[in-house]
C-alpha atoms as a printed R data frame, in Angstrom:
    type eleno elety resid chain resno       x       y       z
1   ATOM     1    CA   MET     A     1  93.093 114.083  93.934
2   ATOM     2    CA   THR     A     2  93.621 111.685  95.970
3   ATOM     3    CA   SER     A     3  92.908 112.079  99.679
4   ATOM     4    CA   LEU     A     4  94.460 110.587 102.820
5   ATOM     5    CA   THR     A     5  91.505 108.415 103.307
6   ATOM     6    CA   ASP     A     6  92.359 106.946  99.521
7   ATOM     7    CA   VAL     A     7  95.555 106.121 100.861
8   ATOM     8    CA   GLN     A     8  94.528 104.792 104.006
9   ATOM     9    CA   ASN     A     9  92.000 102.227 102.442
10  ATOM    10    CA   THR     A    10  95.020 101.030  99.556
11  ATOM    11    CA   ALA     A    11  97.567 101.095 102.105
12  ATOM    12    CA   PHE     A    12  94.879  98.699 103.881
13  ATOM    13    CA   LEU     A    13  94.307  96.360 101.840
14  ATOM    14    CA   ALA     A    14  97.495  96.026 100.622
15  ATOM    15    CA   ILE     A    15  99.079  95.339 104.161
16  ATOM    16    CA   GLY     A    16  96.906  93.739 105.936
17  ATOM    17    CA   PRO     A    17  96.934  90.358 104.118
18  ATOM    18    CA   SER     A    18 100.121  89.816 104.476
19  ATOM    19    CA   ARG     A    19  99.362  88.664 108.270
20  ATOM    20    CA   ILE     A    20  97.573  85.637 106.602
21  ATOM    21    CA   ALA     A    21 100.273  85.337 104.130
22  ATOM    22    CA   ALA     A    22 102.938  84.290 106.826
23  ATOM    23    CA   LEU     A    23 101.054  82.220 108.241
24  ATOM    24    CA   SER     A    24  99.892  80.556 105.427
25  ATOM    25    CA   LEU     A    25 103.966  79.921 104.442
26  ATOM    26    CA   LEU     A    26 105.052  78.720 107.858
27  ATOM    27    CA   ALA     A    27 102.503  76.290 107.040
28  ATOM    28    CA   LEU     A    28 103.567  75.206 103.991
29  ATOM    29    CA   ALA     A    29 106.960  75.303 105.017
30  ATOM    30    CA   GLN     A    30 106.269  73.071 108.053
31  ATOM    31    CA   VAL     A    31 105.030  70.479 105.099
32  ATOM    32    CA   PRO     A    32 106.967  67.721 104.271
33  ATOM    33    CA   GLU     A    33 109.270  68.176 100.577
34  ATOM    34    CA   GLY     A    34 107.834  66.428  98.189
35  ATOM    35    CA   ALA     A    35 104.125  66.325  99.917
36  ATOM    36    CA   ASP     A    36 103.158  69.918  98.529
37  ATOM    37    CA   GLY     A    37  99.426  69.311  96.550
38  ATOM    38    CA   ALA     A    38  97.903  71.468  93.566
39  ATOM    39    CA   SER     A    39  96.066  72.873  96.577
40  ATOM    40    CA   ALA     A    40  99.196  73.984  98.874
41  ATOM    41    CA   GLU     A    41 100.793  75.415  95.216
42  ATOM    42    CA   GLU     A    42  97.590  77.780  94.940
43  ATOM    43    CA   VAL     A    43  98.151  78.821  98.423
44  ATOM    44    CA   LEU     A    44 102.019  79.474  98.202
45  ATOM    45    CA   ALA     A    45 101.027  81.789  95.030
46  ATOM    46    CA   LEU     A    46  98.794  83.925  96.928
47  ATOM    47    CA   SER     A    47 100.966  83.905  99.755
48  ATOM    48    CA   VAL     A    48 103.948  85.491  97.710
49  ATOM    49    CA   GLN     A    49 101.673  88.092  95.838
50  ATOM    50    CA   ARG     A    50 100.221  89.370  99.059
51  ATOM    51    CA   LEU     A    51 103.623  89.517 100.664
52  ATOM    52    CA   THR     A    52 104.988  91.498  97.968
53  ATOM    53    CA   SER     A    53 102.429  93.508  97.527
54  ATOM    54    CA   ALA     A    54 102.516  94.460 101.172
55  ATOM    55    CA   HIS     A    55 106.537  94.806 101.224
56  ATOM    56    CA   ASP     A    56 105.896  96.964  98.207
57  ATOM    57    CA   MET     A    57 103.463  99.011  99.861
58  ATOM    58    CA   LEU     A    58 105.183  99.717 103.170
59  ATOM    59    CA   GLY     A    59 108.392 100.126 101.166
60  ATOM    60    CA   SER     A    60 108.105 103.113  98.338
61  ATOM    61    CA   ARG     A    61 104.700 102.782  97.560
62  ATOM    62    CA   LEU     A    62 103.579 104.081 100.820
63  ATOM    63    CA   ASP     A    63 106.224 106.752 100.567
64  ATOM    64    CA   ALA     A    64 104.966 107.968  97.078
65  ATOM    65    CA   MET     A    65 101.254 108.044  97.809
66  ATOM    66    CA   LEU     A    66 101.418 109.997 100.558
67  ATOM    67    CA   ALA     A    67 104.022 112.483  98.855
68  ATOM    68    CA   GLU     A    68 101.001 113.049  96.435
69  ATOM    69    CA   CYS     A    69  99.105 114.379  99.373
70  ATOM    70    CA   SER     A    70 101.434 116.433 100.321
71  ATOM    71    CA   TYR     A    71 101.752 113.996 103.997
72  ATOM    72    CA   ALA     A    72 104.485 112.398 105.817
73  ATOM    73    CA   LEU     A    73 103.863 110.035 108.895
74  ATOM    74    CA   PRO     A    74 104.353 111.131 112.230
75  ATOM    75    CA   ALA     A    75 108.119 110.247 113.567
76  ATOM    76    CA   GLU     A    76 106.185 107.546 115.968
77  ATOM    77    CA   LEU     A    77 104.161 105.670 112.907
78  ATOM    78    CA   GLU     A    78 106.925 105.841 110.372
79  ATOM    79    CA   ALA     A    79 109.123 104.153 113.373
80  ATOM    80    CA   LYS     A    80 106.329 101.290 113.097
81  ATOM    81    CA   ARG     A    81 106.197 101.550 109.788
82  ATOM    82    CA   GLN     A    82 110.084 100.730 109.107
83  ATOM    83    CA   SER     A    83 109.729  98.122 111.801
84  ATOM    84    CA   CYS     A    84 107.164  96.101 109.632
85  ATOM    85    CA   LEU     A    85 109.238  96.166 106.856
86  ATOM    86    CA   GLU     A    86 112.809  94.786 108.691
87  ATOM    87    CA   LEU     A    87 110.369  92.309 110.010
88  ATOM    88    CA   LEU     A    88 108.780  91.380 106.622
89  ATOM    89    CA   SER     A    89 112.033  91.550 104.690
90  ATOM    90    CA   PRO     A    90 113.102  87.998 105.389
91  ATOM    91    CA   LEU     A    91 109.790  86.722 104.031
92  ATOM    92    CA   HIS     A    92 109.613  89.042 101.182
93  ATOM    93    CA   HIS     A    93 113.405  87.593 100.291
94  ATOM    94    CA   ALA     A    94 112.247  83.927 100.311
95  ATOM    95    CA   VAL     A    95 109.044  84.508  98.145
96  ATOM    96    CA   THR     A    96 111.356  86.777  95.715
97  ATOM    97    CA   ALA     A    97 114.643  84.464  95.320
98  ATOM    98    CA   ALA     A    98 115.576  84.219  91.877
99  ATOM    99    CA   ASP     A    99 115.425  80.394  91.971
100 ATOM   100    CA   GLY     A   100 112.183  80.218  92.964
101 ATOM   101    CA   ALA     A   101 112.825  77.920  96.026
102 ATOM   102    CA   VAL     A   102 110.370  79.581  97.607
103 ATOM   103    CA   LEU     A   103 109.416  76.766 100.477
104 ATOM   104    CA   ALA     A   104 113.467  76.103 100.294
105 ATOM   105    CA   HIS     A   105 114.063  79.570 101.323
106 ATOM   106    CA   ALA     A   106 111.457  80.237 103.853
107 ATOM   107    CA   ARG     A   107 112.455  77.510 105.791
108 ATOM   108    CA   ALA     A   108 115.895  78.782 105.955
109 ATOM   109    CA   VAL     A   109 114.423  81.704 107.332
110 ATOM   110    CA   PRO     A   110 115.800  81.827 111.362
111 ATOM   111    CA   ASP     A   111 113.071  81.067 114.065
112 ATOM   112    CA   LEU     A   112 110.255  81.561 110.989
113 ATOM   113    CA   ALA     A   113 107.058  80.767 113.172
114 ATOM   114    CA   ALA     A   114 108.736  83.203 116.106
115 ATOM   115    CA   LEU     A   115 108.734  85.881 112.962
116 ATOM   116    CA   CYS     A   116 105.373  84.953 111.694
117 ATOM   117    CA   LEU     A   117 103.670  84.205 114.810
118 ATOM   118    CA   TYR     A   118 105.088  86.746 117.926
119 ATOM   119    CA   ARG     A   119 106.777  89.442 115.679
120 ATOM   120    CA   LEU     A   120 105.163  90.425 112.347
121 ATOM   121    CA   GLU     A   121 101.255  89.837 113.097
122 ATOM   122    CA   PRO     A   122 101.352  92.465 116.205
123 ATOM   123    CA   ALA     A   123 103.889  94.603 114.373
124 ATOM   124    CA   VAL     A   124 101.354  94.724 111.453
125 ATOM   125    CA   SER     A   125  98.030  94.738 113.482
126 ATOM   126    CA   GLU     A   126  99.429  97.619 115.535
127 ATOM   127    CA   PHE     A   127 100.710  99.780 112.324
128 ATOM   128    CA   LEU     A   128  97.487  99.383 110.515
129 ATOM   129    CA   GLU     A   129  95.471 100.422 113.416
130 ATOM   130    CA   ASP     A   130  97.514 103.618 113.915
131 ATOM   131    CA   MET     A   131  97.725 104.479 110.199
132 ATOM   132    CA   VAL     A   132  94.005 103.997 109.951
133 ATOM   133    CA   GLU     A   133  93.142 106.203 113.191
134 ATOM   134    CA   THR     A   134  96.317 108.980 112.160
135 ATOM   135    CA   LEU     A   135  95.080 109.377 108.435
136 ATOM   136    CA   ARG     A   136  91.389 109.737 109.556
137 ATOM   137    CA   GLU     A   137  92.622 112.258 111.463
138 ATOM   138    CA   ALA     A   138  94.542 114.169 109.433
139 ATOM   139    CA   GLN     A   139  92.081 113.952 106.582
140 ATOM   140    CA   GLN     A   140  88.933 115.197 109.023
141 ATOM   141    CA   GLN     A   141  91.200 117.961 110.121
142 ATOM   142    CA   ARG     A   142  92.055 118.913 105.915
143 ATOM   143    CA   GLU     A   143  88.670 118.896 105.307
144 ATOM   144    CA   GLU     A   144  87.933 121.205 108.630
145 ATOM   145    CA   GLU     A   145  90.209 123.832 107.463
146 ATOM   146    CA   ARG     A   146  89.276 123.726 103.711
147 ATOM   147    CA   ASP     A   147  85.648 124.641 104.941
148 ATOM   148    CA   ALA     A   148  86.842 127.271 106.872
149 ATOM   149    CA   GLN     A   149  88.731 128.453 104.257
150 ATOM   150    CA   MET     A   150  86.162 128.671 102.066
151 ATOM   151    CA   ARG     A   151  83.784 130.291 104.460
152 ATOM   152    CA   ALA     A   152  86.539 133.295 104.730
153 ATOM   153    CA   THR     A   153  86.382 133.428 101.224
154 ATOM   154    CA   ILE     A   154  82.646 133.641 100.515
155 ATOM   155    CA   ALA     A   155  82.770 136.292 103.586
156 ATOM   156    CA   THR     A   156  84.834 138.512 101.728
157 ATOM   157    CA   ALA     A   157  83.459 138.119  98.616
158 ATOM   158    CA   GLU     A   158  80.174 139.103 100.550
159 ATOM   159    CA   GLY     A   159  81.999 141.945 101.678
160 ATOM   160    CA   VAL     A   160  83.304 143.166  98.151
161 ATOM   161    CA   GLY     A   161  79.472 142.757  96.576
162 ATOM   162    CA   LYS     A   162  78.372 144.775  99.410
163 ATOM   163    CA   ASN     A   163  80.945 147.757  98.787
164 ATOM   164    CA   ILE     A   164  80.171 147.317  94.894
165 ATOM   165    CA   LYS     A   165  76.459 147.666  95.685
166 ATOM   166    CA   PHE     A   166  77.202 150.621  97.798
167 ATOM   167    CA   ILE     A   167  79.332 152.581  95.238
168 ATOM   168    CA   SER     A   168  76.937 151.721  92.550
169 ATOM   169    CA   PHE     A   169  73.942 152.990  94.675
170 ATOM   170    CA   ASN     A   170  76.170 156.306  95.114
171 ATOM   171    CA   ALA     A   171  76.648 156.406  91.381
172 ATOM   172    CA   SER     A   172  72.887 156.217  90.569
173 ATOM   173    CA   ILE     A   173  72.648 159.752  92.707
174 ATOM   174    CA   GLU     A   174  75.140 161.016  90.950
175 ATOM   175    CA   ALA     A   175  74.235 159.914  87.748
176 ATOM   176    CA   ALA     A   176  70.259 161.885  88.793
177 ATOM   177    CA   ARG     A   177  72.199 165.105  89.734
178 ATOM   178    CA   ILE     A   178  74.007 166.076  86.749
179 ATOM   179    CA   GLY     A   179  70.426 165.155  84.804
180 ATOM   180    CA   GLU     A   180  70.030 164.245  80.743
181 ATOM   181    CA   MET     A   181  73.791 163.633  80.339
182 ATOM   182    CA   GLY     A   182  74.076 161.191  83.217
183 ATOM   183    CA   LYS     A   183  71.174 158.658  82.215
184 ATOM   184    CA   GLY     A   184  73.225 156.304  80.343
185 ATOM   185    CA   PHE     A   185  75.870 156.127  83.415
186 ATOM   186    CA   ALA     A   186  72.465 155.476  85.864
187 ATOM   187    CA   VAL     A   187  71.628 152.612  83.698
188 ATOM   188    CA   ILE     A   188  75.292 150.817  83.829
189 ATOM   189    CA   ALA     A   189  74.985 151.719  87.936
190 ATOM   190    CA   THR     A   190  71.637 150.344  88.457
191 ATOM   191    CA   GLU     A   191  72.882 146.644  86.397
192 ATOM   192    CA   ILE     A   192  76.012 146.833  88.434
193 ATOM   193    CA   ARG     A   193  73.931 147.061  91.472
194 ATOM   194    CA   GLU     A   194  71.523 144.060  90.358
195 ATOM   195    CA   LEU     A   195  74.380 141.867  89.810
196 ATOM   196    CA   SER     A   196  76.284 142.433  92.900
197 ATOM   197    CA   GLY     A   197  72.718 141.866  94.892
198 ATOM   198    CA   ARG     A   198  72.469 138.621  92.480
199 ATOM   199    CA   THR     A   199  75.827 137.702  93.503
200 ATOM   200    CA   GLN     A   200  75.536 138.746  96.902
201 ATOM   201    CA   ASN     A   201  72.681 135.998  97.490
202 ATOM   202    CA   LEU     A   202  74.138 133.294  95.995
203 ATOM   203    CA   LEU     A   203  77.431 133.922  97.970
204 ATOM   204    CA   GLU     A   204  75.181 133.517 101.145
205 ATOM   205    CA   GLU     A   205  73.410 130.201  99.700
206 ATOM   206    CA   MET     A   206  76.957 129.033  99.499
207 ATOM   207    CA   SER     A   207  77.798 130.060 102.793
208 ATOM   208    CA   GLY     A   208  74.826 128.459 104.539
209 ATOM   209    CA   TYR     A   209  75.272 125.039 102.623
210 ATOM   210    CA   LEU     A   210  78.795 124.823 104.278
211 ATOM   211    CA   LYS     A   211  77.103 126.021 107.691
212 ATOM   212    CA   HIS     A   212  75.103 122.513 107.708
């Protein structure tokens, strides 16, 4: 089963590179048309891939991954996610334009430099920092609750085992009282008592592992 730690790592790797991708797109957009070389094309392709991946993660993909974990972002963190998505949208629109003229569309983005340098980068960085801390704490709390539930279940099973052992002991006494007719029953009662003892020892061992 996917944990919140897995979601955190996957989301970070998908969203984080969008910051350098936005700066790379800005740099390429400032190069005069016709001056783009082969290396610039490679950088542009990588920027397109990273911006698209980040936009998809901030959008539906992150929602789907969190839903699988039965978790939703706190309201404040969700607002930061939406803010990042909105800031990234103009760049995403530019790099996914149907005509393929990525740089032309990027140059047409209003205040491109301010968007990439002073708005998108700090917003994404703050969201990632808060997301990592929030999901880490949430996963830790889940693990603590799971361990507590396991210990409670084991304690209950230990209690049941003790009761079975006590009942089988009384059954052995009653079997002895009725003499020959109770021998078969006494054997069964002894086996139940021994099995209960072994089960209880196993539960105590498991409980010990959880306490360390």
